[in-house]
Coordinates of C-alpha atoms in Angstrom, one line a residue:
M160 CA 17.2 -13.3 18.0
A161 CA 13.3 -12.8 16.8
K162 CA 12.2 -9.2 17.2
T163 CA 8.9 -8.5 19.5
S164 CA 6.1 -6.7 17.9
D165 CA 7.0 -3.7 19.9
E166 CA 10.5 -3.5 18.4
M167 CA 9.3 -3.9 15.2
K168 CA 7.0 -1.1 15.5
N169 CA 9.6 1.3 17.3
L170 CA 12.0 0.3 14.3
V171 CA 9.3 1.2 11.7
E172 CA 8.5 4.6 13.4
E173 CA 12.0 5.6 13.0
F174 CA 12.3 4.4 9.6
I175 CA 8.9 6.4 8.7
K176 CA 10.6 9.6 10.7
V177 CA 13.5 9.6 8.1
T178 CA 11.3 10.3 5.2
N179 CA 9.8 13.9 6.9
I180 CA 6.0 12.8 5.7
N181 CA 3.4 13.5 7.9
Y182 CA 2.3 10.1 9.8
E183 CA 0.1 8.9 12.3
D184 CA -0.1 6.0 15.0
Q185 CA -3.3 4.4 14.4
T186 CA -3.0 1.5 16.7
E187 CA -5.8 2.6 19.2
K188 CA -8.2 3.6 16.4
V189 CA -7.9 0.2 14.5
R190 CA -7.8 -1.8 18.1
E191 CA -11.3 -0.4 19.0
K192 CA -12.5 -1.9 15.6
S193 CA -10.3 -5.4 15.2
N194 CA -8.0 -7.3 17.3
L195 CA -6.4 -8.5 14.1
I196 CA -4.1 -5.7 13.6
E197 CA -1.2 -5.2 16.4
W198 CA -0.3 -1.9 15.4
Q199 CA -0.7 0.5 12.3
F200 CA 0.9 3.7 10.9
R201 CA -1.2 5.8 8.3
V202 CA 1.6 7.6 6.5
G203 CA 0.6 10.4 4.2
T204 CA -2.6 9.8 2.6
N205 CA -2.6 6.3 1.2
V206 CA 0.0 4.3 2.8
I207 CA -0.5 1.8 5.7
V208 CA 2.1 0.0 7.5
S209 CA 0.9 -2.5 10.2
K210 CA 1.5 -5.5 11.9
N211 CA -1.1 -8.3 11.8
A212 CA -1.6 -10.4 15.0
N213 CA -1.9 -13.4 12.9
R214 CA 1.7 -13.0 11.3
A215 CA 4.5 -12.7 14.3
D216 CA 7.3 -13.0 11.5
R217 CA 6.6 -9.8 9.3
I218 CA 4.8 -6.4 8.8
H219 CA 2.7 -5.2 6.0
L220 CA 2.9 -2.1 3.7
N221 CA 0.0 -1.3 1.6
V222 CA -0.7 1.6 -0.8
N223 CA -4.5 2.0 -1.0
M224 CA -5.5 3.6 -4.3
R225 CA -9.1 5.0 -4.3
F226 CA -11.1 5.8 -7.4
P227 CA -13.4 8.7 -7.9
P228 CA -17.0 7.6 -9.1
E229 CA -16.3 8.9 -12.6
D230 CA -13.2 6.5 -12.8
S231 CA -14.9 3.8 -11.1
K232 CA -17.8 3.6 -13.9
L233 CA -15.0 2.6 -16.6
L234 CA -13.9 -0.6 -14.3
V235 CA -16.2 -3.1 -15.4
M236 CA -15.5 -6.5 -16.9
K237 CA -17.5 -5.8 -20.0
N238 CA -15.0 -3.3 -20.7
P239 CA -12.5 -4.7 -23.0
S240 CA -9.9 -2.1 -21.8
F241 CA -10.4 -2.8 -18.0
S242 CA -9.7 -6.7 -19.0
K243 CA -6.4 -5.6 -20.4
A244 CA -5.7 -3.5 -17.6
V245 CA -6.3 -6.2 -15.1
M246 CA -4.0 -8.4 -17.0
D247 CA -1.3 -5.7 -17.0
I248 CA -1.9 -4.9 -13.7
S249 CA -1.5 -8.7 -12.5
E250 CA 1.7 -9.0 -14.8
I251 CA 3.6 -6.1 -13.4
C252 CA 2.7 -7.1 -9.6
T253 CA 3.9 -10.7 -10.5
V254 CA 7.1 -9.6 -11.9
C255 CA 7.7 -7.0 -9.1
N256 CA 6.8 -9.6 -6.3
V257 CA 4.0 -7.4 -5.1
G258 CA 0.1 -8.3 -4.1
H259 CA -2.8 -6.5 -5.4
Q260 CA -6.3 -6.8 -4.4
W261 CA -9.4 -4.8 -6.0
V262 CA -11.4 -3.1 -3.8
K263 CA -15.3 -3.3 -4.3
D264 CA -18.4 -1.4 -2.8
K265 CA -21.3 -3.7 -3.9
E266 CA -20.6 -4.2 -7.1
D267 CA -18.5 -1.4 -8.1
I268 CA -14.9 -1.4 -8.0
V269 CA -13.8 2.0 -5.9
G270 CA -10.2 0.9 -5.5
L271 CA -7.2 -0.8 -5.8
A272 CA -4.6 -2.1 -2.9
I273 CA -1.0 -2.7 -3.4
F274 CA 1.0 -4.4 -0.9
S275 CA 4.1 -6.5 0.2
H276 CA 6.0 -7.4 3.2
V277 CA 8.9 -7.5 5.0
D278 CA 10.1 -10.4 7.2
E279 CA 11.1 -9.6 11.0
Q280 CA 14.3 -11.3 10.2
I281 CA 15.7 -8.8 7.7
L282 CA 13.6 -5.8 9.0
D283 CA 16.3 -2.8 8.7
R284 CA 15.8 0.5 7.2
I285 CA 17.2 -0.5 3.8
S286 CA 14.8 -3.4 3.3
F287 CA 12.1 -1.3 4.6
H288 CA 12.6 1.5 2.4
N289 CA 13.6 -1.1 -0.5
T290 CA 10.2 -2.6 0.0
W291 CA 8.3 0.8 0.2
D292 CA 9.9 2.0 -2.7
N293 CA 9.3 -1.1 -4.6
V294 CA 5.3 -0.7 -3.9
A295 CA 5.5 3.0 -4.7
R296 CA 7.0 2.4 -8.3
V297 CA 4.3 -0.4 -8.7
T298 CA 1.5 2.1 -8.0
A299 CA 3.0 4.4 -10.2
H300 CA 3.2 2.3 -12.9
I301 CA -0.4 0.9 -12.2
Q302 CA -1.7 4.4 -12.5
K303 CA 0.1 4.9 -15.9
I304 CA -1.3 1.8 -16.8
L305 CA -5.0 2.7 -16.0
R306 CA -4.4 6.0 -17.7
S307 CA -3.1 4.4 -20.8
N308 CA -6.1 1.9 -21.0
F309 CA -8.8 4.7 -20.5
S310 CA -9.3 7.8 -22.1
G311 CA -10.6 10.3 -19.4
F312 CA -9.4 8.1 -16.4
S313 CA -8.3 10.7 -13.9
G314 CA -6.5 8.5 -11.1
Q315 CA -7.0 11.9 -9.2
A316 CA -6.9 10.4 -5.7
N317 CA -3.2 9.5 -5.8
S318 CA -1.8 11.6 -8.8
T319 CA 0.2 14.1 -6.4
D320 CA 0.2 12.0 -3.3
E321 CA 4.0 12.8 -1.6
T322 CA 3.9 9.2 -0.3
T323 CA 4.1 7.4 -3.8
E324 CA 5.9 10.5 -5.5
K325 CA 8.8 10.9 -3.1
S326 CA 11.7 8.8 -2.7
M327 CA 12.1 7.0 0.7
Y328 CA 15.9 8.8 0.8
G329 CA 14.5 12.3 0.3

């Protein structure tokens, strides 16, 4: 039998609690701004777990990397190192079956979102944590790609974040 949105939300909250990472139910805040999200949790500083209104069959897990201004200056297509990093990041995301999207503010690249989903039919603690771990591993690998392609790239915004440095199982 298919899980309802509320059932999925309750399951996800229980799965998050297992990690002992601080989290916040942001459902009310998000609903004030948009009706596209049914519910949302912010976990740690950069992980979002949500249920989109247009998809009854899955939940989404996103890691949002934000870059400080000094790093954003390096992320321009004219920079050959950035072009190489884009290709390497696309490859690792494809191989690991996660999505990615560059975040822009006007013309500047200010972040990168790494995301995946868990289908409602297989939503259990293990599938949820496996998906989270996969997104976290890819995020860590992307940080390594960026640091290796850019001398002086700090990646400060996420380098010590407990949500991507900690295994989901403790």
